[in-house]
Amino acid sequence: MKKTHKLYKYFLLSFVVILLDQAVKLLVHYNMDPGLAGEIKVLGSWLKIHYVLNPGMAFGLKLGSVYGKLILTLFRLLATVGIAYYMSLLVKRKAHTGLVWCVALILAGAVGNVVDSTFYGVFLNNAPAGSPTPWFHGQVIDMIYLDIWEGHLPQWLGGQYYALWPIFNIADSAIFLGVAVILVMQRRFFKDAEDKKQDNETNKDTTTPSTGTTAN
């Protein structure tokens, strides 16, 4: 019961993030025009709300081929199941709570984009033209536009024009935040797991009775 209660709070975080992600996406879809026509500047030209449909991966990346989207959606479905199972294992093994919170964020982000990919092609009719079926071909709604930098690289880097302006959503942000914190805090997160494993092995050795024999 205690394990179930602990696991519940992490799934609750995932659920709240998923609800927030979907609420924002639907608000954008029903109240904004796509592209520059409906763009809202939040912090000048640096941070904007910009409605765009993403048929591929996170941060505006795309997959080619007719079945690329289907493969990506199926992969996301499998990934969400794997992440949820991994999170339950972490709770069972009493892993660092910070690690579990991060995995909960990653799970929320994965589910949030899976909902778009699986259902939006049907219910929002946003599947790309030529898709074999609207199911599993929905386009992900992105809206957070960071216009970080654009210009020409130094000559020693080729001097080519380069633009760095990712467009993403709350689900992408949850995944990025979860992964980033794990990378930064990995020594602490996984050191605790190793320490607990060593403590358990030590306790097991000290509680194991000796099997020596006595002479008659």
N, CA, C and O of each residue as an XYZ file, in Angstrom:
864
protein
N       0.829     -1.204      0.000
C       0.000      0.000      0.000
C       0.864      1.255      0.000
O       0.559      2.228     -0.689
N       1.957      1.226      0.785
C       2.831      2.387      0.865
C       3.479      2.667     -0.482
O       3.590      3.821     -0.897
N       3.911      1.603     -1.169
C       4.519      1.766     -2.489
C       3.516      2.367     -3.472
O       3.856      3.260     -4.249
N       2.262      1.865     -3.431
C       1.225      2.371     -4.320
C       0.970      3.848     -4.073
O       0.787      4.622     -5.013
N       0.958      4.234     -2.799
C       0.724      5.631     -2.446
C       1.851      6.511     -2.977
O       1.593      7.593     -3.506
N       3.086      6.062     -2.843
C       4.222      6.843     -3.336
C       4.178      6.961     -4.859
O       4.438      8.032     -5.407
N       3.853      5.869     -5.537
C       3.797      5.883     -6.992
C       2.688      6.805     -7.482
O       2.815      7.447     -8.525
N       1.612      6.864     -6.729
C       0.456      7.678     -7.107
C       0.826      9.148     -7.264
O       0.365      9.801     -8.199
N       1.639      9.672     -6.377
C       1.960     11.105     -6.437
C       2.783     11.448     -7.671
O       2.675     12.557     -8.194
N       3.599     10.522     -8.141
C       4.386     10.777     -9.343
C       3.497     10.727    -10.591
O       3.641     11.545    -11.500
N       2.583      9.760    -10.621
C       1.632      9.712    -11.727
C       0.714     10.926    -11.705
O       0.268     11.389    -12.755
N       0.429     11.444    -10.514
C      -0.404     12.640    -10.405
C       0.294     13.833    -11.055
O      -0.343     14.617    -11.760
N       1.603     13.974    -10.820
C       2.353     15.049    -11.471
C       2.277     14.905    -12.987
O       2.032     15.881    -13.695
N       2.487     13.691    -13.482
C       2.405     13.454    -14.925
C       1.035     13.847    -15.458
O       0.926     14.480    -16.509
N      -0.006     13.469    -14.729
C      -1.375     13.753    -15.161
C      -1.630     15.256    -15.235
O      -2.242     15.738    -16.188
N      -1.162     15.995    -14.231
C      -1.360     17.453    -14.206
C      -0.636     18.115    -15.380
O      -1.190     19.002    -16.030
N       0.597     17.688    -15.652
C       1.361     18.262    -16.764
C       0.688     17.938    -18.098
O       0.639     18.783    -18.992
N       0.171     16.718    -18.231
C      -0.537     16.335    -19.461
C      -1.771     17.206    -19.664
O      -2.018     17.683    -20.771
N      -2.549     17.417    -18.601
C      -3.736     18.266    -18.691
C      -3.363     19.691    -19.101
O      -4.015     20.287    -19.958
N      -2.310     20.232    -18.483
C      -1.866     21.584    -18.816
C      -1.419     21.665    -20.268
O      -1.758     22.611    -20.979
N      -0.661     20.675    -20.701
C      -0.173     20.639    -22.076
C      -1.331     20.614    -23.066
O      -1.341     21.376    -24.032
N      -2.305     19.741    -22.829
C      -3.439     19.624    -23.741
C      -4.320     20.865    -23.709
O      -4.831     21.292    -24.744
N      -4.502     21.448    -22.522
C      -5.325     22.657    -22.408
C      -4.722     23.802    -23.213
O      -5.435     24.506    -23.928
N      -3.408     23.988    -23.098
C      -2.736     25.063    -23.833
C      -2.811     24.812    -25.337
O      -3.061     25.738    -26.109
N      -2.599     23.577    -25.753
C      -2.655     23.252    -27.180
C      -4.038     23.534    -27.760
O      -4.154     24.103    -28.845
N      -5.076     23.139    -27.043
C      -6.434     23.356    -27.545
C      -6.803     24.838    -27.537
O      -7.495     25.309    -28.440
N      -6.345     25.575    -26.523
C      -6.577     27.022    -26.498
C      -5.929     27.694    -27.705
O      -6.525     28.562    -28.343
N      -4.711     27.284    -28.005
C      -4.004     27.842    -29.157
C      -4.729     27.477    -30.448
O      -4.917     28.323    -31.322
N      -5.133     26.220    -30.563
C      -5.780     25.745    -31.790
C      -7.083     26.483    -32.073
O      -7.351     26.863    -33.213
N      -7.889     26.683    -31.042
C      -9.214     27.270    -31.242
C      -9.239     28.798    -31.173
O     -10.262     29.410    -31.480
N      -8.133     29.419    -30.777
C      -8.151     30.871    -30.599
C      -7.068     31.626    -31.358
O      -7.040     32.856    -31.317
N      -6.182     30.926    -32.046
C      -5.098     31.595    -32.766
C      -5.060     31.154    -34.221
O      -5.431     30.029    -34.556
N      -4.610     32.051    -35.068
C      -4.350     31.709    -36.461
C      -2.926     31.169    -36.566
O      -2.023     31.679    -35.903
N      -2.716     30.143    -37.390
C      -1.360     29.601    -37.542
C      -0.412     30.617    -38.164
O      -0.831     31.502    -38.909
N       0.867     30.477    -37.848
C       1.895     31.290    -38.472
C       1.973     32.710    -37.960
O       1.518     33.017    -36.858
N       2.555     33.571    -38.773
C       2.801     34.958    -38.380
C       1.519     35.740    -38.135
O       1.516     36.688    -37.350
N       0.427     35.354    -38.796
C      -0.826     36.099    -38.675
C      -1.339     36.135    -37.240
O      -1.910     37.138    -36.811
N      -1.141     35.055    -36.500
C      -1.650     35.003    -35.133
C      -0.584     35.107    -34.065
O      -0.862     34.875    -32.888
N       0.620     35.447    -34.451
C       1.746     35.477    -33.507
C       1.560     36.538    -32.424
O       1.144     37.663    -32.702
N       1.878     36.159    -31.183
C       1.786     37.065    -30.036
C       3.175     37.216    -29.434
O       3.796     36.229    -29.040
N       3.663     38.454    -29.362
C       4.974     38.706    -28.774
C       4.840     38.821    -27.257
O       4.043     39.614    -26.756
N       5.619     38.030    -26.536
C       5.592     38.034    -25.074
C       6.747     38.859    -24.520
O       6.544     39.739    -23.684
N       7.958     38.571    -24.989
C       9.148     39.334    -24.605
C       9.832     39.830    -25.868
O      10.861     39.298    -26.286
N       9.249     40.849    -26.462
C       9.805     41.390    -27.694
C       9.845     40.349    -28.796
O       8.885     39.608    -29.003
N      10.959     40.301    -29.495
C      11.122     39.315    -30.565
C      11.788     38.037    -30.073
O      11.992     37.099    -30.843
N      12.124     38.005    -28.792
C      12.855     36.855    -28.262
C      11.929     35.703    -27.884
O      12.232     34.551    -28.193
N      10.805     35.991    -27.223
C       9.851     34.964    -26.809
C       8.480     35.305    -27.371
O       7.933     36.376    -27.108
N       7.931     34.373    -28.153
C       6.642     34.603    -28.799
C       5.761     33.359    -28.697
O       6.249     32.239    -28.549
N       4.450     33.591    -28.781
C       3.494     32.497    -28.929
C       3.174     32.417    -30.411
O       2.607     33.344    -30.988
N       3.542     31.311    -31.012
C       3.485     31.179    -32.469
C       2.902     29.799    -32.791
O       3.557     28.778    -32.579
N       1.680     29.775    -33.298
C       0.982     28.518    -33.573
C       1.537     27.868    -34.837
O       1.482     28.438    -35.927
N       2.073     26.660    -34.664
C       2.586     25.918    -35.806
C       2.303     24.438    -35.595
O       2.285     23.955    -34.463
N       2.084     23.727    -36.683
C       1.856     22.286    -36.630
C       3.150     21.561    -36.961
O       3.810     21.864    -37.955
N       3.499     20.610    -36.124
C       4.737     19.858    -36.287
C       4.401     18.406    -36.614
O       3.922     17.680    -35.743
N       4.640     17.967    -37.851
C       4.316     16.588    -38.219
C       5.330     15.565    -37.744
O       5.099     14.362    -37.870
N       6.454     16.024    -37.199
C       7.519     15.091    -36.849
C       7.837     15.031    -35.390
O       6.958     14.794    -34.562
N       9.114     15.249    -35.058
C       9.607     15.054    -33.710
C       9.580     16.358    -32.923
O       8.941     17.329    -33.329
N      10.287     16.367    -31.786
C      10.263     17.527    -30.897
C      11.064     18.689    -31.469
O      11.977     18.498    -32.272
N      10.702     19.904    -31.039
C      11.400     21.129    -31.404
C      11.433     21.364    -32.912
O      12.395     21.918    -33.445
N      10.356     20.928    -33.600
C      10.237     21.222    -35.027
C      10.977     20.276    -35.947
O      10.964     20.484    -37.160
N      11.621     19.250    -35.427
C      12.322     18.289    -36.272
C      11.312     17.405    -36.992
O      10.199     17.209    -36.506
N      11.694     16.873    -38.142
C      10.760     16.103    -38.949
C      11.352     14.764    -39.353
O      12.568     14.582    -39.397
N      10.440     13.821    -39.651
C      10.830     12.526    -40.184
C      10.317     12.415    -41.616
O       9.219     12.876    -41.926
N      11.110     11.808    -42.475
C      10.693     11.646    -43.851
C       9.880     10.380    -44.057
O       9.640      9.626    -43.114
N       9.457     10.149    -45.300
C       8.692      8.991    -45.754
C       7.248      9.033    -45.280
O       6.929      9.669    -44.275
N       6.382      8.349    -46.014
C       4.948      8.339    -45.716
C       4.679      7.703    -44.364
O       3.797      8.148    -43.630
N       5.433      6.665    -44.032
C       5.187      5.936    -42.791
C       6.089      6.386    -41.646
O       6.075      5.780    -40.574
N       6.871      7.440    -41.861
C       7.737      7.942    -40.796
C       6.954      8.376    -39.580
O       7.349      8.102    -38.447
N       5.832      9.062    -39.813
C       4.995      9.542    -38.714
C       4.377      8.381    -37.953
O       4.321      8.403    -36.723
N       3.912      7.368    -38.675
C       3.325      6.200    -38.022
C       4.353      5.500    -37.150
O       4.050      5.101    -36.025
N       5.567      5.350    -37.664
C       6.640      4.714    -36.899
C       6.948      5.522    -35.646
O       7.133      4.961    -34.566
N       7.003      6.847    -35.797
C       7.287      7.714    -34.654
C       6.202      7.600    -33.591
O       6.505      7.520    -32.400
N       4.931      7.593    -34.018
C       3.824      7.499    -33.059
C       3.851      6.172    -32.317
O       3.665      6.137    -31.100
N       4.080      5.078    -33.041
C       4.148      3.767    -32.396
C       5.328      3.704    -31.429
O       5.226      3.114    -30.353
N       6.444      4.313    -31.816
C       7.602      4.359    -30.921
C       7.265      5.125    -29.654
O       7.635      4.711    -28.555
N       6.562      6.244    -29.806
C       6.175      7.037    -28.641
C       5.251      6.247    -27.716
O       5.370      6.326    -26.493
N       4.333      5.487    -28.306
C       3.428      4.669    -27.491
C       4.207      3.644    -26.675
O       3.965      3.477    -25.480
N       5.139      2.963    -27.326
C       5.966      1.980    -26.622
C       6.833      2.656    -25.568
O       7.031      2.117    -24.479
N       7.346      3.832    -25.896
C       8.208      4.556    -24.957
C       7.450      4.952    -23.703
O       7.994      4.867    -22.602
N       6.204      5.382    -23.848
C       5.427      5.788    -22.673
C       5.192      4.608    -21.734
O       5.260      4.752    -20.513
N       4.915      3.440    -22.314
C       4.730      2.241    -21.486
C       6.028      1.906    -20.761
O       6.019      1.601    -19.568
N       7.143      1.965    -21.487
C       8.439      1.671    -20.876
C       8.811      2.657    -19.785
O       9.348      2.264    -18.749
N       8.531      3.938    -20.009
C       8.855      4.959    -19.008
C       8.010      4.771    -17.757
O       8.513      4.889    -16.639
N       6.718      4.476    -17.945
C       5.835      4.259    -16.793
C       6.298      3.054    -15.975
O       6.288      3.086    -14.744
N       6.702      1.992    -16.674
C       7.190      0.792    -15.976
C       8.489      1.098    -15.234
O       8.678      0.661    -14.099
N       9.380      1.848    -15.879
C      10.652      2.211    -15.253
C      10.419      3.052    -14.006
O      11.109      2.881    -13.001
N       9.452      3.956    -14.068
C       9.155      4.795    -12.909
C       8.648      3.954    -11.737
O       9.006      4.207    -10.587
N       7.819      2.960    -12.031
C       7.329      2.085    -10.961
C       8.469      1.278    -10.346
O       8.468      1.017     -9.143
N       9.443      0.881    -11.172
C      10.611      0.165    -10.654
C      11.447      1.064     -9.753
O      11.943      0.623     -8.717
N      11.601      2.319    -10.147
C      12.371      3.261     -9.332
C      11.745      3.432     -7.955
O      12.452      3.476     -6.948
N      10.424      3.528     -7.913
C       9.734      3.657     -6.625
C       9.914      2.391     -5.802
O      10.149      2.459     -4.595
N       9.804      1.239     -6.449
C       9.961     -0.037     -5.752
C      11.362     -0.175     -5.163
O      11.538     -0.707     -4.067
N      12.349      0.309     -5.901
C      13.740      0.206     -5.450
C      14.166      1.375     -4.566
O      15.332      1.483     -4.187
N      13.216      2.248     -4.241
C      13.463      3.404     -3.369
C      14.585      4.281     -3.920
O      15.511      4.658     -3.202
N      14.479      4.592     -5.197
C      15.463      5.466     -5.838
C      15.313      6.894     -5.324
O      14.333      7.226     -4.659
N      16.282      7.719     -5.637
C      16.247      9.123     -5.235
C      14.950      9.760     -5.742
O      14.594      9.610     -6.910
N      14.253     10.467     -4.860
C      12.961     11.040     -5.245
C      13.101     12.045     -6.392
O      12.211     12.161     -7.234
N      14.216     12.766     -6.417
C      14.434     13.716     -7.506
C      14.466     13.030     -8.854
O      13.945     13.562     -9.835
N      15.076     11.842     -8.916
C      15.128     11.081    -10.158
C      13.728     10.673    -10.592
O      13.389     10.758    -11.773
N      12.918     10.232     -9.642
C      11.560      9.787     -9.980
C      10.709     10.961    -10.464
O       9.922     10.813    -11.400
N      10.865     12.133     -9.826
C      10.132     13.316    -10.284
C      10.516     13.659    -11.719
O       9.661     14.035    -12.521
N      11.791     13.533    -12.041
C      12.252     13.824    -13.400
C      11.654     12.844    -14.406
O      11.233     13.242    -15.492
N      11.620     11.573    -14.045
C      11.031     10.566    -14.930
C       9.538     10.830    -15.109
O       8.994     10.608    -16.190
N       8.874     11.303    -14.055
C       7.454     11.652    -14.159
C       7.238     12.780    -15.164
O       6.259     12.768    -15.910
N       8.146     13.751    -15.188
C       8.065     14.832    -16.175
C       8.272     14.301    -17.593
O       7.567     14.695    -18.522
N       9.244     13.405    -17.748
C       9.511     12.821    -19.062
C       8.305     12.018    -19.536
O       7.935     12.079    -20.709
N       7.694     11.267    -18.624
C       6.499     10.497    -18.967
C       5.375     11.420    -19.422
O       4.701     11.142    -20.414
N       5.174     12.516    -18.698
C       4.118     13.469    -19.055
C       4.340     14.042    -20.450
O       3.405     14.156    -21.242
N       5.590     14.401    -20.739
C       5.888     14.948    -22.055
C       5.658     13.943    -23.166
O       5.135     14.286    -24.226
N       6.051     12.703    -22.921
C       5.855     11.660    -23.927
C       4.376     11.430    -24.193
O       3.956     11.341    -25.347
N       3.584     11.332    -23.128
C       2.145     11.105    -23.288
C       1.484     12.297    -23.977
O       0.628     12.122    -24.843
N       1.886     13.518    -23.587
C       1.294     14.707    -24.181
C       1.413     14.730    -25.690
O       0.448     15.061    -26.379
N       2.573     14.387    -26.215
C       2.756     14.387    -27.666
C       2.150     13.152    -28.323
O       1.784     13.197    -29.497
N       2.038     12.051    -27.582
C       1.370     10.864    -28.112
C      -0.108     11.147    -28.356
O      -0.679     10.690    -29.346
N      -0.725     11.903    -27.450
C      -2.137     12.265    -27.625
C      -2.324     13.016    -28.940
O      -3.248     12.729    -29.701
N      -1.439     13.982    -29.202
C      -1.519     14.736    -30.461
C      -1.389     13.804    -31.662
O      -2.217     13.821    -32.573
N      -0.340     12.996    -31.644
C      -0.044     12.133    -32.787
C      -1.144     11.111    -33.039
O      -1.443     10.786    -34.188
N      -1.742     10.607    -31.971
C      -2.737      9.548    -32.104
C      -4.112     10.075    -32.481
O      -4.786      9.486    -33.325
N      -4.540     11.172    -31.872
C      -5.938     11.597    -31.987
C      -6.178     12.889    -32.762
O      -7.272     13.078    -33.295
N      -5.202     13.776    -32.841
C      -5.472     15.087    -33.442
C      -5.783     15.002    -34.934
O      -6.503     15.846    -35.469
N      -5.249     13.999    -35.598
C      -5.562     13.831    -37.015
C      -7.025     13.545    -37.244
O      -7.567     13.866    -38.302
N      -7.676     12.937    -36.254
C      -9.102     12.603    -36.349
C      -9.964     13.736    -35.817
O     -10.855     14.220    -36.514
N      -9.702     14.166    -34.574
C     -10.590     15.113    -33.906
C     -10.312     16.573    -34.266
O     -11.215     17.407    -34.184
N      -9.083     16.893    -34.660
C      -8.771     18.258    -35.095
C      -8.523     18.329    -36.597
O      -8.272     19.400    -37.149
N      -8.598     17.179    -37.242
C      -8.454     17.107    -38.701
C      -7.164     17.779    -39.183
O      -7.174     18.532    -40.157
N      -6.057     17.499    -38.491
C      -4.803     18.159    -38.864
C      -3.746     17.196    -39.403
O      -2.559     17.522    -39.423
N      -4.179     16.000    -39.843
C      -3.219     15.064    -40.437
C      -2.685     15.651    -41.742
O      -3.444     16.273    -42.486
N      -1.394     15.465    -42.037
C      -0.834     15.995    -43.288
C      -1.534     15.408    -44.506
O      -2.008     14.273    -44.471
N      -1.595     16.174    -45.568
C      -2.192     15.696    -46.813
C      -1.449     14.458    -47.305
O      -0.220     14.403    -47.282
N      -2.212     13.477    -47.746
C      -1.610     12.253    -48.251
C      -1.352     11.198    -47.205
O      -0.813     10.137    -47.524
N      -1.727     11.460    -45.946
C      -1.540     10.460    -44.891
C      -2.435      9.260    -45.168
O      -3.589      9.442    -45.555
N      -1.939      8.043    -44.983
C      -2.746      6.854    -45.260
C      -3.969      6.742    -44.361
O      -4.957      6.115    -44.745
N      -3.924      7.338    -43.172
C      -5.044      7.341    -42.238
C      -4.856      8.510    -41.272
O      -3.723      8.851    -40.933
N      -5.967      9.137    -40.819
C      -5.807     10.221    -39.840
C      -5.369      9.721    -38.471
O      -4.748     10.456    -37.703
N      -5.697      8.462    -38.169
C      -5.250      7.887    -36.902
C      -3.730      7.747    -36.899
O      -3.129      7.314    -37.882
N      -3.125      8.123    -35.777
C      -1.673      8.027    -35.584
C      -0.880      8.964    -36.501
O       0.347      8.878    -36.555
N      -1.557      9.846    -37.211
C      -0.869     10.791    -38.088
C      -1.177     12.242    -37.729
O      -0.933     13.145    -38.529
N      -1.704     12.466    -36.546
C      -1.981     13.828    -36.120
C      -0.703     14.631    -35.963
O       0.340     14.088    -35.600
N      -0.786     15.920    -36.236
C       0.375     16.792    -36.084
C       0.392     17.401    -34.684
O      -0.643     17.798    -34.150
N       1.565     17.464    -34.116
C       1.735     18.019    -32.772
C       1.631     19.539    -32.845
O       2.199     20.166    -33.739
N       0.901     20.125    -31.895
C       0.758     21.575    -31.843
C       1.900     22.173    -31.025
O       2.051     21.871    -29.841
N       2.691     23.013    -31.657
C       3.767     23.747    -30.984
C       3.395     25.222    -30.935
O       2.683     25.726    -31.803
N       3.890     25.908    -29.898
C       3.519     27.323    -29.783
C       4.557     28.204    -29.084
O       4.504     29.425    -29.233
N       5.476     27.646    -28.346
C       6.474     28.448    -27.628
C       7.666     28.673    -28.561
O       8.381     27.735    -28.912
N       7.862     29.910    -28.947
C       8.850     30.268    -29.971
C       9.967     31.071    -29.319
O       9.751     32.198    -28.874
N      11.163     30.489    -29.262
C      12.343     31.181    -28.743
C      13.235     31.587    -29.911
O      13.880     30.747    -30.538
N      13.260     32.871    -30.188
C      14.107     33.380    -31.268
C      15.465     33.731    -30.665
O      15.745     34.893    -30.370
N      16.295     32.722    -30.488
C      17.547     32.882    -29.751
C      18.591     33.669    -30.535
O      19.164     34.634    -30.030
N      18.830     33.250    -31.764
C      19.885     33.919    -32.540
C      19.783     33.533    -34.004
O      19.426     32.404    -34.341
N      20.102     34.483    -34.864
C      20.258     34.190    -36.284
C      21.299     35.128    -36.873
O      21.399     36.294    -36.491
N      22.057     34.604    -37.795
C      23.118     35.394    -38.402
C      24.132     34.481    -39.069
O      23.871     33.296    -39.276
N      25.274     35.030    -39.399
C      26.322     34.254    -40.062
C      27.356     33.781    -39.038
O      27.781     34.536    -38.163
N      27.739     32.544    -39.170
C      28.769     31.988    -38.306
C      30.120     32.618    -38.644
O      30.313     33.116    -39.753
N      31.059     32.596    -37.688
C      32.411     33.096    -37.992
C      33.031     32.332    -39.162
O      32.669     31.187    -39.433
N      33.949     32.970    -39.834
C      34.570     32.350    -41.002
C      35.270     31.048    -40.654
O      35.308     30.123    -41.465
N      35.830     30.972    -39.434
C      36.530     29.740    -39.064
C      35.563     28.585    -38.798
O      35.980     27.443    -38.607
N      34.233     28.912    -38.787
C      33.213     27.869    -38.688
C      32.453     27.697    -39.999
O      31.438     27.003    -40.056
N      32.954     28.332    -41.039
C      32.330     28.184    -42.349
C      31.653     29.432    -42.860
O      31.457     29.583    -44.066
N      31.287     30.345    -41.944
C      30.673     31.598    -42.355
C      29.268     31.484    -42.897
O      28.763     32.438    -43.488
N      28.615     30.344    -42.715
C      27.277     30.147    -43.255
C      26.213     30.804    -42.375
O      26.415     31.023    -41.181
N      25.073     31.113    -43.001
C      23.946     31.679    -42.262
C      23.325     30.583    -41.402
O      23.153     29.451    -41.854
N      22.993     30.925    -40.166
C      22.429     29.936    -39.245
C      21.360     30.608    -38.384
O      21.538     31.736    -37.923
N      20.266     29.911    -38.177
C      19.170     30.429    -37.344
C      18.873     29.438    -36.232
O      18.677     28.249    -36.486
N      18.841     29.925    -35.010
C      18.536     29.084    -33.852
C      17.249     29.610    -33.225
O      17.273     30.537    -32.414
N      16.133     29.011    -33.607
C      14.847     29.455    -33.069
C      13.906     28.256    -32.920
O      13.024     28.050    -33.754
N      14.092     27.477    -31.871
C      13.221     26.320    -31.649
C      11.784     26.735    -31.342
O      11.545     27.745    -30.680
N      10.836     25.945    -31.832
C       9.419     26.110    -31.503
C       8.969     24.807    -30.856
O       9.129     23.736    -31.442
N       8.416     24.887    -29.670
C       8.091     23.680    -28.918
C       6.829     23.898    -28.099
O       6.178     24.936    -28.215
N       6.483     22.916    -27.269
C       5.281     22.996    -26.446
C       5.606     22.593    -25.013
O       6.763     22.340    -24.677
N       4.587     22.536    -24.179
C       4.807     22.214    -22.766
C       5.294     20.777    -22.605
O       6.117     20.500    -21.731
N       4.799     19.861    -23.434
C       5.259     18.471    -23.366
C       6.754     18.380    -23.659
O       7.489     17.693    -22.949
N       7.200     19.072    -24.703
C       8.633     19.105    -25.016
C       9.432     19.687    -23.854
O      10.512     19.200    -23.517
N       8.874     20.749    -23.243
C       9.561     21.398    -22.123
C       9.712     20.447    -20.946
O      10.750     20.430    -20.285
N       8.669     19.648    -20.681
C       8.720     18.692    -19.573
C       9.798     17.641    -19.814
O      10.545     17.285    -18.903
N       9.873     17.148    -21.046
C      10.906     16.163    -21.383
C      12.294     16.774    -21.238
O      13.189     16.176    -20.640
N      12.464     17.969    -21.791
C      13.766     18.641    -21.724
C      14.184     18.885    -20.279
O      15.329     18.627    -19.907
N      13.257     19.384    -19.464
C      13.575     19.672    -18.065
C      13.945     18.400    -17.316
O      14.924     18.382    -16.569
N      13.165     17.328    -17.511
C      13.452     16.069    -16.829
C      14.813     15.511    -17.198
O      15.579     15.101    -16.325
N      15.118     15.493    -18.498
C      16.404     14.965    -18.960
C      17.557     15.848    -18.492
O      18.594     15.338    -18.069
N      17.383     17.166    -18.564
C      18.450     18.094    -18.176
C      18.806     17.948    -16.704
O      19.985     17.922    -16.348
N      17.795     17.854    -15.848
C      18.058     17.720    -14.411
C      18.741     16.388    -14.115
O      19.638     16.328    -13.274
N      18.328     15.323    -14.793
C      18.973     14.019    -14.594
C      20.446     14.089    -14.988
O      21.303     13.558    -14.281
N      20.744     14.739    -16.106
C      22.137     14.855    -16.545
C      22.972     15.661    -15.557
O      24.112     15.304    -15.261
N      22.402     16.745    -15.053
C      23.136     17.599    -14.117
C      23.313     16.917    -12.766
O      24.366     17.038    -12.138
N      22.287     16.203    -12.319
C      22.280     15.622    -10.977
C      22.564     14.123    -10.969
O      22.309     13.460     -9.964
N      23.081     13.578    -12.058
C      23.210     12.129    -12.161
C      24.087     11.527    -11.067
O      23.795     10.434    -10.582
N      25.146     12.213    -10.672
C      26.009     11.662     -9.623
C      25.239     11.478     -8.326
O      25.360     10.452     -7.657
N      24.452     12.478     -7.981
C      23.682     12.395     -6.743
C      22.555     11.380     -6.861
O      22.342     10.574     -5.955
N      21.835     11.417     -7.974
C      20.707     10.504     -8.151
C      21.150      9.049     -8.105
O      20.572      8.246     -7.372
N      22.169      8.705     -8.880
C      22.565      7.305     -9.001
C      23.547      6.882     -7.915
O      23.714      5.687     -7.674
N      24.195      7.832     -7.258
C      25.049      7.499     -6.120
C      24.191      6.996     -4.971
O      24.560      6.038     -4.291
N      23.041      7.642     -4.748
C      22.133      7.192     -3.699
C      21.672      5.766     -3.948
O      21.545      4.975     -3.013
N      21.420      5.438     -5.212
C      20.982      4.085     -5.548
C      22.073      3.070     -5.244
O      21.797      1.994     -4.714
N      23.326      3.416     -5.583
C      24.440      2.515     -5.302
C      24.651      2.361     -3.800
O      24.921      1.260     -3.319
N      24.528      3.468     -3.055
C      24.700      3.409     -1.602
C      23.648      2.511     -0.965
O      23.954      1.718     -0.075
N      22.402      2.641     -1.426
C      21.329      1.816     -0.876
C      21.544      0.345     -1.207
O      21.252     -0.533     -0.395
N      22.059      0.081     -2.417
C      22.331     -1.299     -2.812
C      23.411     -1.902     -1.930
O      23.303     -3.048     -1.496
N      24.465     -1.115     -1.666
C      25.545     -1.597     -0.813
C      25.068     -1.806      0.620
O      25.459     -2.776      1.268
N      24.224     -0.899      1.118
C      23.686     -1.039      2.472
C      22.836     -2.295      2.593
O      22.907     -3.006      3.595
N      22.028     -2.568      1.564
C      21.185     -3.764      1.587
C      22.028     -5.028      1.585
O      21.719     -5.993      2.283
N      23.113     -5.015      0.782
C      23.991     -6.187      0.738
C      24.702     -6.374      2.071
O      24.881     -7.502      2.528
N      25.109     -5.267      2.698
C      25.770     -5.336      4.001
C      24.827     -5.876      5.060
O      25.208     -6.733      5.857
N      23.597     -5.378      5.071
C      22.603     -5.846      6.042
C      22.284     -7.317      5.833
O      22.067     -8.059      6.791
N      22.256     -7.734      4.564
C      21.969     -9.130      4.260
C      23.079    -10.032      4.781
O      22.815    -11.109      5.317
N      24.347     -9.577      4.619
C      25.487    -10.365      5.084
C      25.502    -10.473      6.606
O      25.828    -11.528      7.149
N      25.154     -9.397      7.291
C      25.202     -9.396      8.760
C      24.070    -10.190      9.380
O      24.193    -10.660     10.511
N      22.960    -10.347      8.653
C      21.813    -11.077      9.204
C      21.795    -12.545      8.812
O      20.981    -13.312      9.326
N      22.703    -12.954      7.887
C      22.748    -14.354      7.468
C      23.418    -15.190      8.552
O      24.564    -14.910      8.906
N      22.737    -16.221      9.100
C      23.328    -17.038     10.167
C      24.482    -17.881      9.651
O      24.495    -18.284      8.488
N      25.438    -18.142     10.508
C      26.578    -18.969     10.124
C      26.150    -20.413      9.998
O      25.186    -20.836     10.637
N      26.861    -21.177      9.176
C      26.515    -22.580      8.924
C      27.599    -23.516      9.434
O      27.787    -24.610      8.901
N      28.304    -23.086     10.461
C      29.376    -23.922     10.997
C      28.830    -25.175     11.668
O      27.659    -25.200     12.045
N      29.664    -26.241     11.832
C      29.257    -27.493     12.472
C      29.924    -27.612     13.829
O      30.981    -27.026     14.060
N      29.318    -28.357     14.711
C      29.879    -28.583     16.047
C      30.245    -30.042     16.202
O      29.576    -30.925     15.666
N      31.324    -30.291     16.948
C      31.772    -31.672     17.165
C      30.961    -32.322     18.260
O      30.569    -31.654     19.216
N      30.695    -33.637     18.140
C      29.962    -34.387     19.159
C      30.941    -34.965     20.170
O      30.528    -35.635     21.117
